[in-house]
Amino acid sequence: MQDPRIASAVIRAAEIAGLGVVVIVPGDAGESSVFVSERAAEIMGYPPADAGGSGSVELRRHVSRLHEDWLERSRSQNKWEAVLEQRAGTRVPVEIAFSSLDLDGRTAAVTFISELSKRHRTEAELEQSEARFRELIETAPDGVGIIQDGRFVYANARAAAIFGFDSVKDLTERTLDQLFEAGDVALMGQRIRKMLTDGTRFPPYVYTCIRGNGGRVRVEVTSIPTRHAGRPAVLGFARDVTDRTRMEAQLAQADRLIALGTLAAGVAHEINNPLTFFYLRLDALERWLDRLPAELRQEAVAQLVELRGGADRVTRIVRDLRTFSRSADQPRAAVDLREVFAFVERITVSEHKHRAALSIDCENVPAVRGESGRLEQVFLNLVLNALQAMPEGGPGDKTVLVRARPDGDGVLVEVADNGPGMPPEVAERVFDPFFTTKPVGIGTGLGLSICHGIISQLGGEISVESSPGVGTTFRVRLPASAPGESQADARRRVLILEDDAEEAASLCAMLSERYDVIAVGDRAAAETALTDGAAVDVILCDLMREDLASVELYQCIAAERPELCRRFVFLTGGVLTERAARFLAEVSSPRVVKPFSASTLSHALEEAQR
């Protein structure tokens, strides 16, 4: 090992590694031999020519001064960081590695010097980069977290917010089975094991997340395998897609309704053809009644009335089928809630017959501004929920009440039931997406959430009040329509004053396709309906019927509700009494002479509504 070539190789290797070498060997006469490598000279601010064993006197004196400090420091440690003052006075960070050895009673010192400026710059840049990266992660719009051992070991603020926690610490204290529904936890566990064992990458998946307050949100998660603290882990990116999922569900429902509407329109068309033929045959049979013996005529009339009643029910069913064929994107206009509730009552008849008594109270309610199709969807959902909450076994004392009344500049609708009710923790979450108390496969948890969205879009409000064992009340407040605002595709209401049951039935059949028809058989009933404020668009009466006293009825309405005078349409047999002729000469109401066609009557009704 005394071969000088070995020392030369060691110095050369140190130079390659960027280490400066300084060797000091005490001499016999008190003088020390000093060797400074080129790299050491460079670190101390000297040119390479000053290096070596016979370098410049200035460099050797510089080294001797440093050596005294190094020797003192080496008594407690062999390696340390320090600040070295260069020849020009510049101070640079260095790392000193000091070693000594005994040479026949003389102590020689070997020092390795490493300049740290570049490393410090790199560390500072790395710290800045890490700070920027951490800031990017912490302020990211998506949740970011690291999962290890079945829980989050790191999460950003957005991840905590998605899961409904105020702090990241609250999130990291929960296990995955506390944060996701059971089925999702099982699937997530399978994916994590697969990622960690063979590095499998999976496409994003939407999980149902359990928030800190118990609510549910839909979260799209993208995961990749990584390492944390030297151990395998999973890095996950989470995005709240609750609103997107709700919108997709609404679009899917709209697509289903469009398909159902197309089918319904086709079915309605196919039913209308034979139904029209059926009505024509009924008309023909009614004209032949006079040919029957008196003892058979009364029974035949009763049978025909029942037949026409059945045909009218089929007509109403066809009309309801047509409701589904209307576009879901209807323009907002004045909507008569009575028509909405009548539709709901007809659609839910199979439910409320066997579960609860359904009552509707909506007289004298102003029209609201909205979309009839969407309002039908909302109230159908609310009524069905109320009915389905009731146990089967007949109505008994179980009730569902739909009540509407004016409320300031709007209309307040209450859907109340005396069913089992809901505890507070359930009631406060009924509008959360995907929350349902129905069995798996029965409810999606989107119905009330969609209702809330529809009412909000229409400028209204919806709330719920419920008590276990007492019942539940949903309150919907809707803006009233502006004065003069027209109804979009709204059905008009015709009041028929006719004491002849057969003629009244014929008129009802003729008009029910386009109008809601109310038939009364005497003047008292007509006056009651009209003076009580019933919403009627046209009043159709037979001028020749003495028991209806059409002239007196008109005069009564002129005093009580003069705005309805222009809505009268009179039927006449062609030959008028003097009193009737004088009356018709004084008023401008449309008149229809018997016999008449459906188109003639329709034209007269439209004229009365102008």
XYZ file of C-alpha atoms in Angstrom:
610
model
C 0.000 0.000 0.000
C 3.117 2.273 0.078
C 3.140 2.494 -3.702
C 2.682 6.201 -4.570
C 0.601 5.197 -7.529
C -2.186 4.141 -5.152
C -2.331 7.596 -3.610
C -2.377 9.126 -7.066
C -5.300 6.874 -8.087
C -7.257 7.783 -4.954
C -6.779 11.494 -5.625
C -7.779 11.017 -9.242
C -10.968 9.141 -8.246
C -11.863 11.909 -5.789
C -11.400 14.522 -8.522
C -13.728 12.578 -10.801
C -16.292 12.492 -7.985
C -15.992 16.261 -7.595
C -14.195 16.008 -4.252
C -11.262 18.186 -3.393
C -8.395 16.551 -1.457
C -6.114 18.265 1.044
C -3.284 16.333 2.726
C -1.118 17.826 5.496
C 1.892 15.915 6.828
C 3.966 17.482 9.669
C 7.723 17.716 8.940
C 10.762 17.084 11.124
C 11.701 20.731 11.466
C 8.179 21.945 12.331
C 7.291 22.642 8.725
C 4.348 20.736 7.303
C 4.019 19.372 3.832
C 0.769 20.482 2.187
C -0.861 18.857 -0.818
C -3.918 20.474 -2.437
C -5.683 18.827 -5.363
C -6.866 20.879 -8.310
C -10.515 20.464 -7.305
C -9.737 21.582 -3.732
C -7.907 24.634 -5.066
C -10.875 25.438 -7.312
C -13.327 25.173 -4.407
C -11.172 27.603 -2.387
C -11.015 30.027 -5.307
C -7.515 29.378 -6.663
C -6.414 28.460 -10.173
C -5.345 24.855 -10.890
C -1.715 26.023 -11.300
C -1.574 26.770 -7.579
C -2.479 23.196 -6.710
C -0.161 20.281 -5.967
C 2.497 19.685 -3.341
C 4.495 22.809 -4.155
C 1.629 25.178 -4.797
C 1.500 28.867 -4.090
C 2.460 30.112 -0.656
C -0.895 31.929 -0.397
C -2.858 28.727 -0.954
C -0.784 26.788 1.572
C -1.273 29.480 4.220
C -5.021 29.473 3.458
C -5.124 25.722 3.927
C -3.117 25.923 7.165
C -5.608 28.363 8.666
C -8.506 26.096 7.682
C -6.679 23.038 8.978
C -6.609 24.420 12.525
C -10.390 24.686 12.506
C -10.842 21.295 10.879
C -8.576 19.673 13.429
C -10.596 21.156 16.276
C -13.931 20.074 14.734
C -12.653 16.558 14.089
C -12.362 15.920 17.812
C -16.208 15.557 17.944
C -17.151 14.523 14.408
C -15.584 13.309 11.197
C -18.018 14.896 8.764
C -19.822 18.214 8.818
C -21.155 21.036 6.730
C -19.544 24.456 6.893
C -19.189 27.732 5.045
C -15.803 28.208 3.402
C -14.454 31.637 2.586
C -12.792 31.650 -0.807
C -9.689 33.591 -1.847
C -11.809 36.517 -3.091
C -13.912 36.566 0.066
C -16.903 34.746 -1.412
C -18.502 32.315 1.016
C -19.608 28.912 -0.315
C -21.275 25.989 1.465
C -19.094 22.882 1.700
C -19.092 19.471 3.265
C -15.902 18.439 5.095
C -14.826 14.829 5.637
C -11.751 14.713 7.914
C -9.507 11.770 8.703
C -6.124 11.509 10.422
C -3.467 8.827 10.638
C -0.273 8.247 12.535
C 2.964 8.233 10.532
C 5.759 7.117 12.853
C 4.590 9.400 15.626
C 3.547 12.207 13.373
C -0.186 12.884 12.779
C -1.098 13.368 9.141
C -4.499 14.722 8.075
C -6.521 13.901 4.985
C -9.495 16.110 4.188
C -12.125 15.702 1.462
C -13.998 18.857 0.476
C -17.325 18.804 -1.436
C -18.938 22.016 -2.612
C -22.675 22.082 -1.787
C -23.827 25.121 -3.795
C -25.255 23.054 -6.620
C -26.866 20.579 -4.241
C -28.391 23.378 -2.217
C -29.761 24.970 -5.376
C -31.189 21.632 -6.421
C -32.744 21.092 -3.000
C -34.232 24.606 -3.047
C -35.629 24.058 -6.534
C -37.014 20.705 -5.406
C -38.647 22.314 -2.383
C -40.171 25.001 -4.601
C -41.364 22.365 -7.043
C -42.879 20.328 -4.224
C -44.543 23.442 -2.827
C -46.014 24.284 -6.232
C -47.154 20.703 -6.705
C -48.701 20.611 -3.222
C -50.476 23.911 -3.889
C -51.742 22.506 -7.187
C -53.054 19.381 -5.449
C -54.507 21.249 -2.503
C -56.385 23.712 -4.725
C -57.401 21.175 -7.379
C -61.131 21.203 -8.291
C -61.195 17.400 -7.920
C -60.552 15.363 -4.814
C -57.101 13.732 -4.596
C -56.193 11.083 -2.044
C -53.867 8.170 -1.284
C -55.442 4.975 0.004
C -53.431 2.504 2.038
C -54.561 -0.215 4.462
C -58.248 0.476 3.833
C -58.263 4.216 4.594
C -57.058 7.548 3.281
C -53.526 8.340 4.442
C -53.533 11.586 2.464
C -56.328 13.717 1.030
C -56.656 17.265 -0.240
C -59.260 19.759 0.949
C -61.547 19.087 -2.017
C -61.673 15.367 -1.187
C -62.720 16.221 2.367
C -65.421 18.561 1.017
C -66.790 15.906 -1.353
C -67.164 13.503 1.562
C -68.811 16.234 3.628
C -66.064 16.880 6.190
C -64.729 20.217 7.369
C -61.168 18.951 7.748
C -58.927 16.383 6.108
C -58.284 14.831 9.533
C -61.967 13.903 9.850
C -61.738 12.098 6.510
C -58.518 10.201 7.249
C -59.983 8.902 10.505
C -62.678 6.978 8.583
C -62.248 3.604 6.924
C -63.449 2.964 3.396
C -66.451 0.940 4.585
C -67.590 4.049 6.469
C -67.264 6.213 3.356
C -68.839 4.041 0.643
C -71.891 1.818 0.393
C -71.294 -1.861 1.065
C -71.531 -3.024 -2.545
C -69.140 -0.315 -3.686
C -66.637 -1.101 -0.914
C -66.478 -4.729 -2.073
C -65.888 -3.713 -5.687
C -63.326 -1.094 -4.699
C -61.465 -3.659 -2.594
C -61.259 -6.048 -5.551
C -59.892 -3.315 -7.787
C -57.318 -2.159 -5.236
C -55.998 -5.705 -4.753
C -55.741 -6.163 -8.509
C -53.898 -2.858 -8.952
C -51.417 -3.615 -6.178
C -50.689 -7.198 -7.235
C -50.205 -6.857 -10.976
C -50.546 -3.123 -11.726
C -53.892 -3.435 -13.532
C -55.376 -0.095 -14.622
C -59.162 0.306 -14.464
C -61.377 2.871 -16.202
C -63.155 5.466 -14.028
C -66.055 4.144 -11.974
C -68.934 5.965 -10.257
C -69.364 5.016 -6.596
C -72.021 6.084 -4.090
C -70.287 7.982 -1.311
C -71.644 8.337 2.239
C -71.081 11.906 3.403
C -70.308 12.901 6.954
C -73.948 13.907 7.537
C -75.263 10.619 6.111
C -76.210 12.073 2.722
C -75.308 10.354 -0.535
C -73.389 11.722 -3.499
C -72.188 10.060 -6.669
C -68.421 10.218 -7.104
C -66.450 9.256 -10.209
C -63.109 7.779 -9.125
C -59.988 7.192 -11.226
C -57.239 5.183 -9.487
C -53.641 4.209 -10.237
C -51.107 2.188 -8.224
C -48.342 4.135 -6.467
C -46.111 3.960 -3.391
C -46.393 5.863 -0.148
C -43.869 5.781 2.693
C -42.047 2.986 0.872
C -45.110 0.737 0.631
C -47.667 0.008 -2.121
C -50.674 2.330 -2.182
C -53.388 3.634 -4.532
C -53.596 7.214 -5.758
C -57.196 8.228 -6.441
C -58.830 11.186 -8.162
C -62.473 11.826 -7.213
C -65.026 14.030 -8.959
C -68.521 14.769 -7.677
C -70.851 13.799 -10.542
C -74.122 13.924 -8.598
C -75.552 16.723 -10.736
C -74.326 15.087 -13.921
C -75.847 11.757 -12.909
C -79.121 13.460 -12.038
C -79.155 15.149 -15.430
C -78.381 11.857 -17.173
C -81.242 10.237 -15.262
C -83.577 13.047 -16.319
C -82.470 12.692 -19.932
C -82.972 8.936 -19.753
C -86.416 9.474 -18.259
C -87.196 12.014 -20.967
C -86.139 9.474 -23.603
C -88.413 6.873 -22.024
C -91.286 9.339 -21.942
C -90.698 10.227 -25.581
C -90.785 6.538 -26.480
C -93.878 6.056 -24.339
C -95.433 9.155 -25.878
C -94.856 7.818 -29.381
C -96.448 4.524 -28.380
C -99.312 6.286 -26.594
C -100.024 8.521 -29.588
C -100.166 5.456 -31.821
C -102.433 3.564 -29.425
C -104.710 6.593 -29.044
C -104.991 6.895 -32.807
C -105.838 3.230 -33.198
C -108.458 3.390 -30.426
C -110.046 6.562 -31.776
C -110.983 4.968 -35.080
C -113.242 2.225 -33.679
C -114.388 4.587 -30.908
C -115.661 7.057 -33.485
C -117.553 4.236 -35.214
C -118.958 3.192 -31.818
C -120.275 6.709 -31.137
C -121.884 6.833 -34.587
C -123.638 3.535 -33.944
C -124.840 4.793 -30.564
C -126.264 7.896 -32.243
C -128.064 5.686 -34.743
C -129.480 3.446 -32.013
C -130.711 6.470 -30.062
C -132.547 7.706 -33.154
C -134.301 4.328 -33.441
C -135.585 4.354 -29.833
C -138.972 5.704 -30.907
C -139.530 2.545 -32.961
C -139.418 0.383 -29.827
C -142.508 -0.453 -27.804
C -142.919 1.741 -24.732
C -142.270 -1.172 -22.356
C -138.816 -1.730 -23.940
C -137.873 1.886 -24.572
C -136.999 2.793 -20.952
C -134.720 -0.224 -20.508
C -133.066 0.461 -23.886
C -132.400 4.090 -22.913
C -130.755 2.949 -19.672
C -128.580 0.485 -21.556
C -127.524 3.104 -24.100
C -126.683 5.596 -21.368
C -124.427 2.993 -19.760
C -122.818 2.236 -23.123
C -122.159 5.919 -23.747
C -120.758 6.298 -20.250
C -118.334 3.467 -20.928
C -117.345 5.016 -24.235
C -116.780 8.346 -22.476
C -114.435 6.642 -20.023
C -112.479 5.195 -22.934
C -112.348 8.695 -24.448
C -110.864 10.107 -21.238
C -108.266 7.321 -21.170
C -107.292 8.126 -24.742
C -106.984 11.788 -23.819
C -104.648 10.893 -20.930
C -102.559 8.765 -23.271
C -102.156 11.807 -25.472
C -100.688 13.662 -22.514
C -97.610 11.454 -22.759
C -97.186 12.260 -26.428
C -96.675 15.962 -25.731
C -93.157 17.337 -25.873
C -91.366 17.456 -22.503
C -89.948 20.842 -23.521
C -93.202 22.757 -23.352
C -93.235 26.550 -23.294
C -94.018 28.109 -19.947
C -97.501 29.474 -19.812
C -100.549 29.656 -17.588
C -101.388 26.196 -16.215
C -104.735 25.316 -14.649
C -103.884 23.169 -11.612
C -107.351 21.626 -11.656
C -106.484 19.927 -14.927
C -103.152 18.780 -13.518
C -104.820 17.270 -10.440
C -107.594 15.687 -12.505
C -104.927 13.970 -14.583
C -103.126 12.765 -11.447
C -106.398 11.447 -9.998
C -107.159 9.440 -13.105
C -103.649 8.005 -13.397
C -103.498 6.942 -9.727
C -106.978 5.453 -9.553
C -105.644 1.883 -9.304
C -103.508 2.885 -6.318
C -105.926 4.994 -4.278
C -108.801 2.548 -4.699
C -106.881 -0.038 -2.670
C -104.748 2.081 -0.339
C -106.266 5.434 0.657
C -109.014 7.908 -0.138
C -107.705 10.638 -2.445
C -109.329 14.086 -2.023
C -108.618 17.164 -4.137
C -109.525 20.692 -3.055
C -108.521 23.285 -5.640
C -111.495 25.492 -6.393
C -111.011 29.220 -7.030
C -107.245 28.833 -7.496
C -105.539 31.113 -10.031
C -103.501 29.613 -12.831
C -99.781 29.194 -12.221
C -96.918 29.870 -14.584
C -95.174 26.663 -15.553
C -95.191 23.657 -17.832
C -98.190 21.375 -17.485
C -96.249 18.211 -18.349
C -93.611 18.846 -15.696
C -96.150 19.805 -13.054
C -98.066 16.618 -13.793
C -94.814 14.701 -13.278
C -94.179 16.414 -9.927
C -97.632 15.970 -8.428
C -97.999 12.450 -9.799
C -94.770 11.558 -8.013
C -95.870 13.200 -4.745
C -99.293 11.529 -4.763
C -97.882 8.121 -5.691
C -95.301 8.379 -2.908
C -98.050 9.205 -0.423
C -100.233 6.344 -1.615
C -97.418 3.811 -1.712
C -96.444 4.729 1.848
C -99.852 3.427 2.959
C -100.255 -0.262 3.743
C -102.496 -2.217 1.412
C -105.877 -3.440 2.527
C -108.474 -0.888 1.506
C -108.737 2.856 2.144
C -110.341 2.686 5.599
C -109.469 5.937 7.377
C -106.286 6.458 5.342
C -106.382 9.692 3.356
C -104.299 11.653 0.888
C -105.395 15.277 0.474
C -104.262 17.559 -2.347
C -105.158 21.121 -1.407
C -104.340 24.319 -3.335
C -104.953 27.900 -2.275
C -103.767 31.392 -3.237
C -100.663 32.489 -1.341
C -99.572 36.071 -1.923
C -98.403 36.359 -5.509
C -98.410 32.615 -5.962
C -100.244 29.382 -5.221
C -99.480 26.996 -2.358
C -100.189 23.313 -2.950
C -100.120 20.801 -0.106
C -100.020 17.038 -0.603
C -100.785 15.659 2.850
C -101.306 12.116 4.079
C -102.003 10.515 7.455
C -99.627 7.643 6.774
C -96.695 6.361 8.837
C -94.650 9.566 8.467
C -90.873 9.880 8.527
C -88.317 10.436 11.289
C -86.376 13.736 11.107
C -83.157 12.122 9.839
C -85.085 10.688 6.862
C -87.212 13.777 6.173
C -84.165 16.034 5.916
C -82.687 13.834 3.192
C -85.728 13.073 1.004
C -84.551 15.499 -1.696
C -81.022 14.042 -1.785
C -80.259 12.204 -5.044
C -80.260 8.406 -4.760
C -81.719 8.419 -1.253
C -84.661 6.056 -0.938
C -86.366 4.060 1.780
C -87.938 1.694 -0.744
C -86.618 -1.848 -1.220
C -83.815 -2.498 -3.695
C -85.178 -2.593 -7.228
C -88.293 -0.562 -6.330
C -87.006 2.982 -5.959
C -84.062 4.792 -7.545
C -83.983 7.662 -5.041
C -84.254 10.192 -7.878
C -87.986 10.972 -7.914
C -88.089 13.667 -5.233
C -84.690 14.989 -6.271
C -86.012 15.513 -9.805
C -89.204 17.075 -8.401
C -87.081 19.518 -6.417
C -85.130 20.388 -9.559
C -88.283 20.924 -11.643
C -89.944 23.166 -9.057
C -86.751 25.198 -8.655
C -86.461 25.623 -12.435
C -90.041 26.881 -12.528
C -89.208 29.508 -9.902
C -91.019 27.733 -7.076
C -90.181 26.101 -3.763
C -90.802 22.651 -2.315
C -90.490 21.526 1.303
C -91.565 18.647 3.517
C -92.910 18.301 7.060
C -93.337 14.875 8.596
C -93.875 13.215 11.969
C -93.732 9.468 12.664
C -97.221 8.097 13.249
C -98.881 11.368 12.167
C -98.194 11.705 8.446
C -96.325 13.727 5.848
C -97.073 16.999 4.099
C -95.246 18.231 1.017
C -95.687 21.932 0.284
C -95.121 23.303 -3.206
C -95.269 27.022 -3.837
C -95.595 28.114 -7.463
C -95.668 31.590 -9.022
C -99.054 32.685 -10.280
C -99.372 33.416 -13.987
C -99.328 37.034 -15.099
C -102.698 38.659 -15.898
C -103.661 37.882 -19.468
C -101.081 35.120 -19.843
C -102.461 32.431 -22.113
C -102.475 28.733 -21.455
C -100.250 26.623 -23.681
C -102.166 23.732 -25.147
C -104.696 24.038 -22.289
C -108.079 22.326 -22.430
C -111.077 24.632 -22.145
C -114.096 23.991 -19.945
C -117.650 23.936 -21.287
C -120.743 24.088 -19.090
C -123.736 22.413 -20.785
C -127.242 23.269 -19.585
C -129.490 20.526 -20.881
C -132.277 18.664 -19.101
C -132.537 15.902 -21.689
C -130.123 13.191 -20.595
C -129.779 11.757 -24.080
C -129.013 15.081 -25.710
C -126.646 15.994 -22.872
C -124.799 12.682 -23.331
C -124.499 13.279 -27.086
C -123.109 16.768 -26.546
C -120.628 15.456 -23.943
C -119.429 12.772 -26.323
C -119.074 15.268 -29.137
C -117.059 17.786 -27.057
C -115.060 15.676 -24.590
C -112.254 15.063 -27.072
C -111.267 18.753 -26.985
C -112.975 20.146 -23.878
C -113.581 19.388 -20.232
C -117.348 19.149 -20.029
C -119.668 19.874 -17.100
C -123.306 18.937 -17.711
C -126.114 20.203 -15.457
C -129.789 19.537 -15.836
C -131.468 22.613 -14.344
C -131.116 26.373 -13.983
C -130.441 26.254 -10.235
C -127.419 24.013 -10.698
C -126.149 26.228 -13.520
C -126.524 29.407 -11.443
C -124.790 27.792 -8.484
C -121.841 26.674 -10.592
C -121.426 30.027 -12.306
C -122.061 32.408 -9.402
C -119.701 30.422 -7.145
C -116.852 31.425 -9.425
C -116.317 28.168 -11.327
C -113.824 28.566 -14.156
C -115.885 28.148 -17.304
C -114.819 29.113 -20.817
C -118.112 28.520 -22.665
C -121.750 28.172 -21.569
C -123.827 26.063 -23.957
C -127.586 25.971 -23.464
C -130.772 25.180 -25.386
C -132.830 28.320 -25.800
C -136.016 26.343 -26.370
C -135.947 24.518 -23.042
C -138.497 26.281 -20.901
C -137.419 24.603 -17.652
C -133.902 25.970 -18.030
C -135.154 29.523 -18.433
C -132.094 30.455 -20.496
C -133.054 34.117 -20.729
C -133.318 34.497 -16.934
C -130.057 32.595 -16.505
C -128.294 34.972 -18.879
C -129.663 37.988 -17.018
C -128.586 36.529 -13.663
C -125.062 35.958 -14.920
C -124.981 39.458 -16.431
C -125.540 40.821 -12.918
C -123.200 38.455 -11.058
C -120.420 37.746 -13.551
C -120.849 40.049 -16.566
C -117.539 38.910 -18.078
C -119.222 35.559 -18.893
C -122.010 37.057 -21.009
C -119.904 36.875 -24.147
C -119.238 33.163 -23.428
C -122.833 32.006 -24.062
C -123.656 29.831 -27.066
C -127.337 29.081 -27.677
C -128.818 26.039 -29.377
C -132.127 26.542 -31.139
C -134.532 24.311 -32.976
C -134.992 26.907 -35.738
C -138.503 28.037 -34.730
C -138.263 30.673 -31.981
C -140.888 31.972 -29.633
C -141.462 35.709 -29.685
C -139.642 36.077 -26.381
C -136.672 34.032 -27.603
C -136.451 35.930 -30.884
C -136.495 39.269 -29.073
C -133.803 38.073 -26.670
C -131.499 36.871 -29.457
C -131.918 40.192 -31.241
C -130.607 41.970 -28.130
C -127.495 39.836 -27.536
C -124.556 39.035 -29.779
C -123.971 35.482 -28.540
C -123.288 32.791 -31.173
C -126.183 30.487 -31.927
C -126.330 27.038 -33.511
C -129.432 25.784 -35.288
C -130.339 22.108 -34.996
C -129.455 19.785 -36.547
C -125.762 20.681 -36.611
C -122.428 19.029 -37.233
C -119.551 18.774 -34.813
C -117.534 21.274 -36.847
C -120.386 23.816 -36.738
C -120.638 23.527 -32.959
C -116.855 23.712 -32.570
C -116.740 26.902 -34.643
C -119.415 28.502 -32.451
C -117.540 27.562 -29.278
C -114.314 29.049 -30.606
C -116.142 32.246 -31.560
C -117.444 32.595 -27.992
C -113.913 32.390 -26.613
C -112.510 35.213 -28.713
